[in-house]
CSV table of C-alpha atoms in Angstrom, one decimal:
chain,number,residue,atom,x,y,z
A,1360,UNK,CA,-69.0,-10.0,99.9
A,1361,UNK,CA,-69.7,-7.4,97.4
A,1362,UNK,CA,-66.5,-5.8,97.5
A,1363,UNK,CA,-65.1,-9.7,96.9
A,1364,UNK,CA,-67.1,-10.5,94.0
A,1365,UNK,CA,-66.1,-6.6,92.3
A,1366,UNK,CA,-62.3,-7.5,92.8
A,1367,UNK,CA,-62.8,-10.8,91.1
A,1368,UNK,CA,-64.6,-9.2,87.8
A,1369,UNK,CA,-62.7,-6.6,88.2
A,1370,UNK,CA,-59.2,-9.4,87.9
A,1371,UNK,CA,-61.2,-11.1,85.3
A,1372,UNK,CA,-61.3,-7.8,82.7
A,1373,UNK,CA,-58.0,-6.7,83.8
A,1374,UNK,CA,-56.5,-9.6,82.7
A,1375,UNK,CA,-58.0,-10.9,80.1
A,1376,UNK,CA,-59.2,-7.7,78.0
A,1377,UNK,CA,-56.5,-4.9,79.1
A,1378,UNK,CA,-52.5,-6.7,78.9
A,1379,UNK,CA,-50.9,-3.6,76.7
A,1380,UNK,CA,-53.1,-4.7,73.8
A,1381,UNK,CA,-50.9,-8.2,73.8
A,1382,UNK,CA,-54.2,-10.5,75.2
A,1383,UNK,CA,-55.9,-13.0,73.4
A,1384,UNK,CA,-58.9,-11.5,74.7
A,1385,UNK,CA,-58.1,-7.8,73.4
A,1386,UNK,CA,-57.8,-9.5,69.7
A,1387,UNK,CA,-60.9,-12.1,70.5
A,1388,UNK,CA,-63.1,-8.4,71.2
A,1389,UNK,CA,-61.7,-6.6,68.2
A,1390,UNK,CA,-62.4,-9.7,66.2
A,1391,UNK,CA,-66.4,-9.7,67.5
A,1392,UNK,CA,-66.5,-5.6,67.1
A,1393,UNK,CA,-65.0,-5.6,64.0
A,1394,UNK,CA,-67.0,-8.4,61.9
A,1395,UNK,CA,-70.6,-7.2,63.1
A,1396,UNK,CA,-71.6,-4.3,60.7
A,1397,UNK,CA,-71.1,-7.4,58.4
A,1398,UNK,CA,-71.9,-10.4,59.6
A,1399,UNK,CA,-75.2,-8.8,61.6
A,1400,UNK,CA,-76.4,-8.9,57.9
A,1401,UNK,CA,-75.6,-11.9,56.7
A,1402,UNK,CA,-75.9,-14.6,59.9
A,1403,UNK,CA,-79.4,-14.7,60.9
A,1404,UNK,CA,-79.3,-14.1,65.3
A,1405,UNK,CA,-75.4,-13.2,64.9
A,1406,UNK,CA,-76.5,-9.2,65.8
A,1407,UNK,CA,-78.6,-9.8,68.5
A,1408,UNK,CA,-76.2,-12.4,70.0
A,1409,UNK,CA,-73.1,-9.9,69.9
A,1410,UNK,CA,-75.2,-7.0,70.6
A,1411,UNK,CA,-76.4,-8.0,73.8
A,1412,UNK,CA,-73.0,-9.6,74.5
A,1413,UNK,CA,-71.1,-6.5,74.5
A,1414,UNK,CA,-73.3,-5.2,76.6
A,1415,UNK,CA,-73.2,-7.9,79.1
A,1416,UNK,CA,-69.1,-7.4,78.7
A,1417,UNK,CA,-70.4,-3.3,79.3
A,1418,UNK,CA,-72.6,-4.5,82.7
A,1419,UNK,CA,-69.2,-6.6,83.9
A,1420,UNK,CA,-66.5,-3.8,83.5
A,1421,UNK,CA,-69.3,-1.4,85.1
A,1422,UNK,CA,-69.3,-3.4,88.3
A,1423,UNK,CA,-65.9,-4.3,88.3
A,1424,UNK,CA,-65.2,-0.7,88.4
A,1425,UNK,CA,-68.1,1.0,89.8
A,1426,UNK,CA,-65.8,4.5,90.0
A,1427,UNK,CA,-66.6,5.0,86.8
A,1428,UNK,CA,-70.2,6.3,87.2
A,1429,UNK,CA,-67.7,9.3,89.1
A,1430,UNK,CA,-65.7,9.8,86.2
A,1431,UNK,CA,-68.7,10.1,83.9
A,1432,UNK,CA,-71.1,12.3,86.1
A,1433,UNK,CA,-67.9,14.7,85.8
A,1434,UNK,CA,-67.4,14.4,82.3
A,1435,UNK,CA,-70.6,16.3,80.8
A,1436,UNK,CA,-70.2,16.0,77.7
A,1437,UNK,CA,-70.3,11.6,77.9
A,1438,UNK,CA,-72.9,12.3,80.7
A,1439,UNK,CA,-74.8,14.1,78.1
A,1440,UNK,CA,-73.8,11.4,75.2
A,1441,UNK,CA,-75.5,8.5,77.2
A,1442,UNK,CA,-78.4,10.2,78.0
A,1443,UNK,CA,-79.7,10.8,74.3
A,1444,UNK,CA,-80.1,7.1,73.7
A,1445,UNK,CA,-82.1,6.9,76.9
A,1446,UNK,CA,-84.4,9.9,76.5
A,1447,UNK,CA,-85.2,8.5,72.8
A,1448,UNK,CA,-86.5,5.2,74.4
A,1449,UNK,CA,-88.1,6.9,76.6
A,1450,UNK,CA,-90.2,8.6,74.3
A,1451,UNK,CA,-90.7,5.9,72.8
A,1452,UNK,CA,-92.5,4.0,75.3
A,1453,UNK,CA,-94.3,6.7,76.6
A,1454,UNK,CA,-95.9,6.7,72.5
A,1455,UNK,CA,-96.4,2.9,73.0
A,1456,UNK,CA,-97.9,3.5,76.3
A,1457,UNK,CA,-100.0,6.3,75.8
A,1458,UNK,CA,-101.1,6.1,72.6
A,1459,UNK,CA,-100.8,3.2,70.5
A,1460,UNK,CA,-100.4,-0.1,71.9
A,1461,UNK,CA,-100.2,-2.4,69.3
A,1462,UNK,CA,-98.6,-5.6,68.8
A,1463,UNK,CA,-97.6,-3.5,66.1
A,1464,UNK,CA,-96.0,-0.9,68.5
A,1465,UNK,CA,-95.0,-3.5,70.7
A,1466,UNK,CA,-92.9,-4.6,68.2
A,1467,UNK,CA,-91.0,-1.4,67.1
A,1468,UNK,CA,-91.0,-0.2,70.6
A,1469,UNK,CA,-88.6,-3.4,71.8
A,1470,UNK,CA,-86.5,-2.6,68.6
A,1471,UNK,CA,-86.0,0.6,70.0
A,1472,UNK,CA,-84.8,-0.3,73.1
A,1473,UNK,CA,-82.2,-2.0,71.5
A,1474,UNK,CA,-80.8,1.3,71.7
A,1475,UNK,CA,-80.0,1.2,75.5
A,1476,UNK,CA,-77.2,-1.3,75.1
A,1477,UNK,CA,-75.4,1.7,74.2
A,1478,UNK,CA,-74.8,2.7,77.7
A,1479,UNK,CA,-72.9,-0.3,78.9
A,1480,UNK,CA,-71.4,-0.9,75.7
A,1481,UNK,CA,-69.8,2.6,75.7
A,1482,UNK,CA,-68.9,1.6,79.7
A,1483,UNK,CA,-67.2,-1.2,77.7
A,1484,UNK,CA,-65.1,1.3,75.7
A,1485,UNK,CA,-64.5,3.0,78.4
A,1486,UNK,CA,-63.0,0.5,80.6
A,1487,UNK,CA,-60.5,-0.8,77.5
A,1488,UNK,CA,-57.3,0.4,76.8
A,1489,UNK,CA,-58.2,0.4,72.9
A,1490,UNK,CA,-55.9,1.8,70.4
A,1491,UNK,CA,-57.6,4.0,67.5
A,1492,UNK,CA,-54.9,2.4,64.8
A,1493,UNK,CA,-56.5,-1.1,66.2
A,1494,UNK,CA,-60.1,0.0,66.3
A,1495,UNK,CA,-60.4,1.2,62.7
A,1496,UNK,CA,-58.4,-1.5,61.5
A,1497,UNK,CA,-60.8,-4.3,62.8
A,1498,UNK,CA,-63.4,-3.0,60.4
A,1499,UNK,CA,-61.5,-3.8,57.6
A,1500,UNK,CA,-62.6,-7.5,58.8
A,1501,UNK,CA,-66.4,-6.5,58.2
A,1502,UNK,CA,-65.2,-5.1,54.3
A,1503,UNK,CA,-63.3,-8.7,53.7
A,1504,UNK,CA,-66.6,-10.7,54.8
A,1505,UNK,CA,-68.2,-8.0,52.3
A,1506,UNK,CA,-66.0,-9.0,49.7
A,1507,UNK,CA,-66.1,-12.5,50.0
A,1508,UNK,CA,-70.0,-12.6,50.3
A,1509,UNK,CA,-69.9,-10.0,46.7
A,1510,UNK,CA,-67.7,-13.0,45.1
A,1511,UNK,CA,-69.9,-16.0,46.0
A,1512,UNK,CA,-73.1,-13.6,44.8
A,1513,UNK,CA,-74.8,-14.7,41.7
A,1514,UNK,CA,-74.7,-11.3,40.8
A,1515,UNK,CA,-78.2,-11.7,38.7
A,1516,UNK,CA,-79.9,-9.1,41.4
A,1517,UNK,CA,-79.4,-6.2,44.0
A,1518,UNK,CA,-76.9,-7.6,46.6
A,1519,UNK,CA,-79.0,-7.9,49.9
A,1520,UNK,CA,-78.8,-10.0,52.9
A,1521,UNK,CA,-81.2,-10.7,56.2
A,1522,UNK,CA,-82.1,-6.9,55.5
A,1523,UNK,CA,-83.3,-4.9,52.1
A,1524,UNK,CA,-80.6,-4.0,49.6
A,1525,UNK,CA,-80.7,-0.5,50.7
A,1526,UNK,CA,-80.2,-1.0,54.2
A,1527,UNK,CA,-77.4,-3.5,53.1
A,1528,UNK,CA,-75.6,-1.1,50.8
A,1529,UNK,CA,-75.4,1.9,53.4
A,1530,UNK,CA,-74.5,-0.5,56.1
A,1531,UNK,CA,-72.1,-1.7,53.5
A,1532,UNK,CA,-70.9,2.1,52.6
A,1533,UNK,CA,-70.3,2.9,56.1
A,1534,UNK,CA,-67.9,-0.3,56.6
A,1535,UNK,CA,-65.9,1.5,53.5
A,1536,UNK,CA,-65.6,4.9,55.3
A,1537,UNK,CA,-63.9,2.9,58.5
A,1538,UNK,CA,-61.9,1.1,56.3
A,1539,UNK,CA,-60.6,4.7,54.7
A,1540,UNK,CA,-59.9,6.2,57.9
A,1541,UNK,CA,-58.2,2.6,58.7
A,1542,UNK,CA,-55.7,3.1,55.5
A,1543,UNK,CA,-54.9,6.8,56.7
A,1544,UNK,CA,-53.4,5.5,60.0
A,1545,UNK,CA,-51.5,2.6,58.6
A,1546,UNK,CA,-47.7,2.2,59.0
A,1547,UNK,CA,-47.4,-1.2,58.4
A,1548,UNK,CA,-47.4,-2.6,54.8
A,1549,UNK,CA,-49.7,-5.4,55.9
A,1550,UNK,CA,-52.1,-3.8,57.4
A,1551,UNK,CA,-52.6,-1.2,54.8
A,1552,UNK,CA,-53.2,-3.9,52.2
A,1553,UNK,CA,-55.8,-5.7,54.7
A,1554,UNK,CA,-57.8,-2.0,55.1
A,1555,UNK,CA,-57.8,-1.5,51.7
A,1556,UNK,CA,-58.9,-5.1,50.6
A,1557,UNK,CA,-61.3,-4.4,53.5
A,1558,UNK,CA,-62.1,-0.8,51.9
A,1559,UNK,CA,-62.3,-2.6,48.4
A,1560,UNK,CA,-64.9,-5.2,49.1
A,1561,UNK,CA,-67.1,-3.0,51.1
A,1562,UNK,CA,-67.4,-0.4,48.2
A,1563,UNK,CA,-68.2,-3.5,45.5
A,1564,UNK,CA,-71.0,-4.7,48.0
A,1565,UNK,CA,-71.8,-0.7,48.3
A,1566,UNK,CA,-72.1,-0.9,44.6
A,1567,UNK,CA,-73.8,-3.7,43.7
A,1568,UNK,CA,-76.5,-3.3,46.4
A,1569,UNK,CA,-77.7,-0.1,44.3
A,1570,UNK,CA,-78.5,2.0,46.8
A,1571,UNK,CA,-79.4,5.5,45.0
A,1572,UNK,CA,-79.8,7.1,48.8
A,1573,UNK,CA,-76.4,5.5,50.2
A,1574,UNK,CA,-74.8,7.4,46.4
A,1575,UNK,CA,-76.6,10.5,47.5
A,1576,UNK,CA,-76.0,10.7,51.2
A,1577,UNK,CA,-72.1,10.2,51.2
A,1578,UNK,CA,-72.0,12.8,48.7
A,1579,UNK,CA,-74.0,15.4,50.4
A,1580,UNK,CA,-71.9,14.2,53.5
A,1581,UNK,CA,-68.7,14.7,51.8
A,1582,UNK,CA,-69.7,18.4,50.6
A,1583,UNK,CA,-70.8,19.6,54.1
A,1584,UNK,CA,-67.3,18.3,55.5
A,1585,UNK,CA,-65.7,20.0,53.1
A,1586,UNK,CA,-67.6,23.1,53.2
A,1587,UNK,CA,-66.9,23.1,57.1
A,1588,UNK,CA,-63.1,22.6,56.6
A,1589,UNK,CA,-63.1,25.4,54.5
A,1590,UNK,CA,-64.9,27.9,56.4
A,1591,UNK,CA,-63.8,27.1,59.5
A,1592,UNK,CA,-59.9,27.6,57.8
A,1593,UNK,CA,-60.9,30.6,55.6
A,1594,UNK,CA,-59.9,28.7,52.3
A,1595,UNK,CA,-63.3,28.7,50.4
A,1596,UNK,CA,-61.0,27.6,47.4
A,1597,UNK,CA,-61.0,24.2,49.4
A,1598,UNK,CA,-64.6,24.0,49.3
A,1599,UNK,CA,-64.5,24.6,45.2
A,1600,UNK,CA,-62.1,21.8,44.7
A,1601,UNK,CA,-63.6,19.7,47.0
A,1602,UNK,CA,-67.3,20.0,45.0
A,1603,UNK,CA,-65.8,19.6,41.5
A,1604,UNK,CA,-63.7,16.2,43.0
A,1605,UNK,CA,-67.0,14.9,44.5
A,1606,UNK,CA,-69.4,16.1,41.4
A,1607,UNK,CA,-67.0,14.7,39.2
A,1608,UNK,CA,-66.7,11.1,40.9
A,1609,UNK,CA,-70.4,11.3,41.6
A,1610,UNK,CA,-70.6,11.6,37.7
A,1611,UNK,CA,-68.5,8.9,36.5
A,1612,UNK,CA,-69.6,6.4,39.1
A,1613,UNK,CA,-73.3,6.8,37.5
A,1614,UNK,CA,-72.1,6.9,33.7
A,1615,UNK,CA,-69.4,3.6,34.1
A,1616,UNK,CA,-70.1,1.8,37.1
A,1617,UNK,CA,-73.2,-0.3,35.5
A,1618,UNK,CA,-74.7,-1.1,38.9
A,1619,UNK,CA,-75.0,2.4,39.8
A,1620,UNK,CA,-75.8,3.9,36.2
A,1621,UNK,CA,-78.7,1.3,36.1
A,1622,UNK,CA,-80.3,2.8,39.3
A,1623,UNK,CA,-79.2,6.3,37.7
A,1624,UNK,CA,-81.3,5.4,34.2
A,1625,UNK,CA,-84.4,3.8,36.3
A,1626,UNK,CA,-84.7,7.1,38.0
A,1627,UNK,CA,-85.0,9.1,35.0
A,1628,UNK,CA,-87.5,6.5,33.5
A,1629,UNK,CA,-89.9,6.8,37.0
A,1630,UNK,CA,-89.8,10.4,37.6
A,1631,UNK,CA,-90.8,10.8,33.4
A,1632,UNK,CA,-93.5,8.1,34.3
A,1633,UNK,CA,-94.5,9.9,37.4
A,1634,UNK,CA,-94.7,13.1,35.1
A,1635,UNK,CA,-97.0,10.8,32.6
A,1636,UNK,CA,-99.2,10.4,36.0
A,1637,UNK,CA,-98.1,7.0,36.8
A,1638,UNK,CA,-97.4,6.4,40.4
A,1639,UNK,CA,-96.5,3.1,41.1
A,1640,UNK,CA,-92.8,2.7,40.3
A,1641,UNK,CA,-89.9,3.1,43.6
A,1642,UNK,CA,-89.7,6.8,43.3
A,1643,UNK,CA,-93.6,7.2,42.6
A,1644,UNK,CA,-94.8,5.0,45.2
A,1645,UNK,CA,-92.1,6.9,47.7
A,1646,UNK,CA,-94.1,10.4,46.8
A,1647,UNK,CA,-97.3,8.6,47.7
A,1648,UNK,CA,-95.8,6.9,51.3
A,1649,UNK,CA,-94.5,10.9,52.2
A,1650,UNK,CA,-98.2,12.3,51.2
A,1651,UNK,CA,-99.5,9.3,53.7
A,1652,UNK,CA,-97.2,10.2,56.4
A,1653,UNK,CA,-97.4,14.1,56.3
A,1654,UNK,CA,-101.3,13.3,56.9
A,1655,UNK,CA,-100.6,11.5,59.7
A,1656,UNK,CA,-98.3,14.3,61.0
A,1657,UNK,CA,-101.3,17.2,60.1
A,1658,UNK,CA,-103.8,14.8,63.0
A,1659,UNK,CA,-101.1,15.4,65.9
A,1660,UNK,CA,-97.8,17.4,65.0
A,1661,UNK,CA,-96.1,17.6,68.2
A,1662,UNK,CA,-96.3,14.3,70.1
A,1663,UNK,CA,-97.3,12.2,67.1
A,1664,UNK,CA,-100.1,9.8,66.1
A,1665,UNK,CA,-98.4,5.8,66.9
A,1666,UNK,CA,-96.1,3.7,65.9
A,1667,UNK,CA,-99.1,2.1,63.5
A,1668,UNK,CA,-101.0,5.2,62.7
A,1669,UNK,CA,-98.9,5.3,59.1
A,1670,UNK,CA,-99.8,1.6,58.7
A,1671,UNK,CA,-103.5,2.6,59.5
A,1672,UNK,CA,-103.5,5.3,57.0
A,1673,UNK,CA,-102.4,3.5,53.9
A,1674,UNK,CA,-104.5,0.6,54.6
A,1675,UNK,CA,-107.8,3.4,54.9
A,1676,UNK,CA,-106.3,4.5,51.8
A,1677,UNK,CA,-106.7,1.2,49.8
A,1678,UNK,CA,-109.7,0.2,51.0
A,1679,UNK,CA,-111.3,3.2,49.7
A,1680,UNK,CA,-110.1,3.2,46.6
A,1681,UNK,CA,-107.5,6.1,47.0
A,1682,UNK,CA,-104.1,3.1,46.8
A,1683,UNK,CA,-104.3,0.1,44.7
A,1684,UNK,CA,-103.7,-3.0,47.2
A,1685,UNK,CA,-99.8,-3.4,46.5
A,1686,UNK,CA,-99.1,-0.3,49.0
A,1687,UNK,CA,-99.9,-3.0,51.4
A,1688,UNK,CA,-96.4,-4.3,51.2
A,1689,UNK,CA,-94.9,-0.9,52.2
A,1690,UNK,CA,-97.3,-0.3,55.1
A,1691,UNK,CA,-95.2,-0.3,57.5
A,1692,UNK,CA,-93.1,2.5,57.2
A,1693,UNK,CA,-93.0,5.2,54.5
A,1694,UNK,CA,-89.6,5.3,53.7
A,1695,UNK,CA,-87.8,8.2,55.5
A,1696,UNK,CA,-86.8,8.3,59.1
A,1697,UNK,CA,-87.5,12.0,59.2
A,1698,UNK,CA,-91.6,11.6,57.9
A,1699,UNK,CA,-92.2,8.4,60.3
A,1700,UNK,CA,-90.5,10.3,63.2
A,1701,UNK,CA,-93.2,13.0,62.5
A,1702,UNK,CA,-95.9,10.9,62.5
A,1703,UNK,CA,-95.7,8.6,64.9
A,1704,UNK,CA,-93.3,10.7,67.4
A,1705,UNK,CA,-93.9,14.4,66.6
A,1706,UNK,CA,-91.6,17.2,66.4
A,1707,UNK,CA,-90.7,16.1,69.5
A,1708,UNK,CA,-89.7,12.9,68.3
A,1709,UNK,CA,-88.0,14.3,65.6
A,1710,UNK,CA,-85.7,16.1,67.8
A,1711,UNK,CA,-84.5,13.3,69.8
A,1712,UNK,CA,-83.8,11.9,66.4
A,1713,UNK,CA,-81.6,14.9,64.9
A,1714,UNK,CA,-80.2,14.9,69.2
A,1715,UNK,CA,-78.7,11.5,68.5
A,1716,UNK,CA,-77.1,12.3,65.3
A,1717,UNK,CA,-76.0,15.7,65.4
A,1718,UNK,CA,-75.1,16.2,69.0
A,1719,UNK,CA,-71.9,13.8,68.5
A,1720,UNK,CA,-71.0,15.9,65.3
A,1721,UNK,CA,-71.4,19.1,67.2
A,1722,UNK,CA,-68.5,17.6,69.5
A,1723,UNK,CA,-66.7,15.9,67.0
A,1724,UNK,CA,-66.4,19.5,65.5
A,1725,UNK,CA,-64.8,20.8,68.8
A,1726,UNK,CA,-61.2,21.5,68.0
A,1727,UNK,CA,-60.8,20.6,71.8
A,1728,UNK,CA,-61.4,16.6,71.2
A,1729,UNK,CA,-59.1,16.7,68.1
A,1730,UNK,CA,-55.2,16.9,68.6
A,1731,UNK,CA,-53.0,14.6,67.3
A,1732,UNK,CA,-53.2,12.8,63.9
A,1733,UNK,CA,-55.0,9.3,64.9
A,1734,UNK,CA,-57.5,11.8,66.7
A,1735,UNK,CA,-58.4,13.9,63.7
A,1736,UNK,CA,-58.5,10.9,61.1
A,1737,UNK,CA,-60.7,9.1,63.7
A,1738,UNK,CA,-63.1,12.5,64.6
A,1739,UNK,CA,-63.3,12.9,60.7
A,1740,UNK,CA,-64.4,9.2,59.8
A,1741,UNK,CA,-67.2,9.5,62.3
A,1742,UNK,CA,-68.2,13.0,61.3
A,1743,UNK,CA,-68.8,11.5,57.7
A,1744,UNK,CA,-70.5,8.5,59.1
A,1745,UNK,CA,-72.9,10.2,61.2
A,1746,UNK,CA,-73.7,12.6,58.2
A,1747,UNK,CA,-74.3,9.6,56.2
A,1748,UNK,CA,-77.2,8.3,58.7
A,1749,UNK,CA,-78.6,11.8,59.0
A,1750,UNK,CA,-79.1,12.0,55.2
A,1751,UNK,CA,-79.9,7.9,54.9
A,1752,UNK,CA,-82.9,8.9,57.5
A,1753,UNK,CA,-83.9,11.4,54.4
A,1754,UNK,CA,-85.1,8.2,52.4
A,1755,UNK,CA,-85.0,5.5,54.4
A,1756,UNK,CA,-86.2,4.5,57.7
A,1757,UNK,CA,-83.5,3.5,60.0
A,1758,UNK,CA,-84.8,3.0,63.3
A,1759,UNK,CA,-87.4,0.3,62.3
A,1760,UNK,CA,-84.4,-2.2,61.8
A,1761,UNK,CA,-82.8,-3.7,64.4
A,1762,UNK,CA,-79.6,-4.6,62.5
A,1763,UNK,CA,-78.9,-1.0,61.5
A,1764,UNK,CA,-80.2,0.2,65.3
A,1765,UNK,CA,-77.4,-1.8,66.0
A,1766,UNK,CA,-74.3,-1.0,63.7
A,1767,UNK,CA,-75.5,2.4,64.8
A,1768,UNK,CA,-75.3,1.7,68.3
A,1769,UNK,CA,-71.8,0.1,68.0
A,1770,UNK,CA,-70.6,3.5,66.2
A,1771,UNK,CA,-72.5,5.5,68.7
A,1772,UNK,CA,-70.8,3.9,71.6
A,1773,UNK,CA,-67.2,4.3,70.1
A,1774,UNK,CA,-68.1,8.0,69.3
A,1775,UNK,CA,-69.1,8.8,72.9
A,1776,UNK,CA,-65.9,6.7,74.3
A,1777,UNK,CA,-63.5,8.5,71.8
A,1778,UNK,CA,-64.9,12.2,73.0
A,1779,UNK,CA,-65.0,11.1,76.8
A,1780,UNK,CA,-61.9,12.7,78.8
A,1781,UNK,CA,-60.4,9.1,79.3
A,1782,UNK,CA,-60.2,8.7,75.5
A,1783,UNK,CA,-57.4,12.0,75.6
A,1784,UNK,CA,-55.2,10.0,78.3
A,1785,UNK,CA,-55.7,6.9,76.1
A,1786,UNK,CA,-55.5,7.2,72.7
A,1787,UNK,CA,-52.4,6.9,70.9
């Protein structure tokens, strides 16, 4: 009976998600993949609902073709890749079990277990016979809905969504670095225009959602790729050219793109206010979170204080006089992945974090995974992306929002499919 019901999944994803690319199905999934980063910020239950669709698509192909488990257990590297998300959670819940039990906890706790989905979803992967051309392509769906959401805008604020501006504009910024890697691998006039349409309106709602971290991320990001090219080819001159390129867009972005050079001024005009000793302005009120959080950290360094014991510290901190009462709004996290890590999960949490973002870089580095042009446009789109959400998590938090745990999750999965050893007989 079992072996029954396997071969009729089994019929069911072969042929309707794996016909040479030419299935309904195979365009109906890029469709869904490729309009999420977007749409999971606009559409109120549209993340969620896909998310845990894909992983129900991940659960079928898994018992369809239980073999794979083999394949993976052999393949240490994806072994390794799937095991990150779990050992995270895991974490997690032993800090929500432990030590602070909360609804509060509760509630941050379930968001990261949204994490998990990664596994089938990357089973999902796995199973398809994607092509990377198609793949990067389909984001350029996410930068249209960008675009198209940037023209109905009233344009009188920060563009924003179901999530804050920031968290809008990286997700935003990150849909523009698919959509370049998308243009790279484009033969086809038509398809090039639609990635850089794509490319286009994801940089104008990267724009206009003003997100100084997002500016500062991709150009650290962009610096450390380069300086890694360079050494790794011996042509430090590389490295020169590539700084003065990046400084020098960097620089007129903030002096003629008035979006960005308005966040640029209101900088200047907070850190001279916070040198005048007044705190309470984005940049001021950020220095006061971090001093919150690091005292948090000093009470238990290693295995952390709670989700909530942040929370419990700024509200101590008002009502004695230390905060005035509008830190209550930004009580729940203080504003960098890195410092919330600390004090609710401990240097211990904090390594699981920097596992999960730098381990894939570490193989996307690997000369081994990277051999033939779609490959290396593909290994250096997601090398910049993940430098991007290791240097968001310096003034953000991430992992408190289920729609970015998600878009990461998606690029996660892909990343551990691409470097698995199915992806080398695969990819085209």
């Amino acid at each position: 009976m079992e072996t029954e019901i396997q071969t009729i999944i089994g019929r069911f994803m072969i042929t309707r998600f794996n016909l040479n690319g030419s299935s309904f199905y195979y365009y109906a999934l890029l469709l869904i993949i490729g309009t999420f980063p977007a749409l999971s910020l606009i559409i109120e239950g549209y993340g969620s609902g896909v998310w845990y669709l894909l992983g129900v698509l991940g659960i079928a192909a898994f018992a369809s073709k239980p073999t794979i488990v083999k394949s993976i257990i052999r393949d240490r590297r994806l072994l390794l890749l799937l095991s990150l998300p779990l050992a995270f959670v895991i974490w997690s819940f032993l800090i929500y079990h432990f030590i602070d039990s909360s609804d509060f906890a509760k509630s941050r706790f379930q968001r990261h277990t949204l994490l998990l989905i990664c596994i089938p979803v990357t089973l999902l992967f796995y199973h398809l016979n994607f092509r990377t051309k198609d793949l990067l392509l389909c984001f350029s769906l996410s930068g249209i809905v960008f675009l198209v959401y940037w023209l109905l805008d009233d344009g009188a604020g920060r563009l924003d969504g179901l999530v804050h501006a920031i968290h809008f504009g990286n997700i935003a910024l990150i849909v523009f670095i698919l959509c370049c890697g998308a243009s790279a691998l484009q033969t086809r006039r038509h398809w090039f225009v639609i990635s850089v349409v794509g490319g286009a309106g994801s940089l104008l709602a990267f724009i206009q959602a003003g997100s100084r971290g997002g500016v500062m991320a991709l150009v650290i990001a962009l610096l450390v790729i380069g300086f890694w090219f360079s050494i790794s080819r011996n042509r430090i001159r590389h490295f020169t050219i590539t700084l003065v390129l990046v400084m020098l867009a960097a620089g007129l972005s903030i002096n003629f793109i008035p979006p960005l050079s308005d966040r640029y001024d209101a900088t200047i005009q907070e850190v001279s206010k916070i040198n005048d000793g007044q705190m309470y302005n984005s940049v001021g009120m950020r220095l006061m979170m971090w001093d919150a959080s690091l005292e948090v950290a000093a009470h238990s360094p290693f295995i952390g204080s709670g989700f909530s014991a942040y929370r419990t510290e700024i509200f101590d901190r008002i009502e004695k006089d230390e905060l005035k009462p509008i830190m209550s709004e930004f009580s729940s996290e203080p504003h960098s992945q890195f410092l919330y890590q600390l004090a609710s999960h401990g240097l211990i949490g904090v390594f699981l974090f920097l596992l999960l973002v730098t381990v894939p870089l570490f193989y996307l580095a690997s000369e081994k995974t990277v051999s033939d042009r779609a490959s290396k446009v593909l290994a250096l789109t997601l090398s910049i992306i993940f430098l991007s959400f290791l240097f968001f998590g310096l003034t953000i938090t991430l992992f408190d929002q289920r729609r970015v745990l998600q878009s990461f999750g998606l690029l996660y999965s892909l990343t551990a499919w691409f470097l698995s050893v199915k992806q080398k007989e695969r990819i085209l």
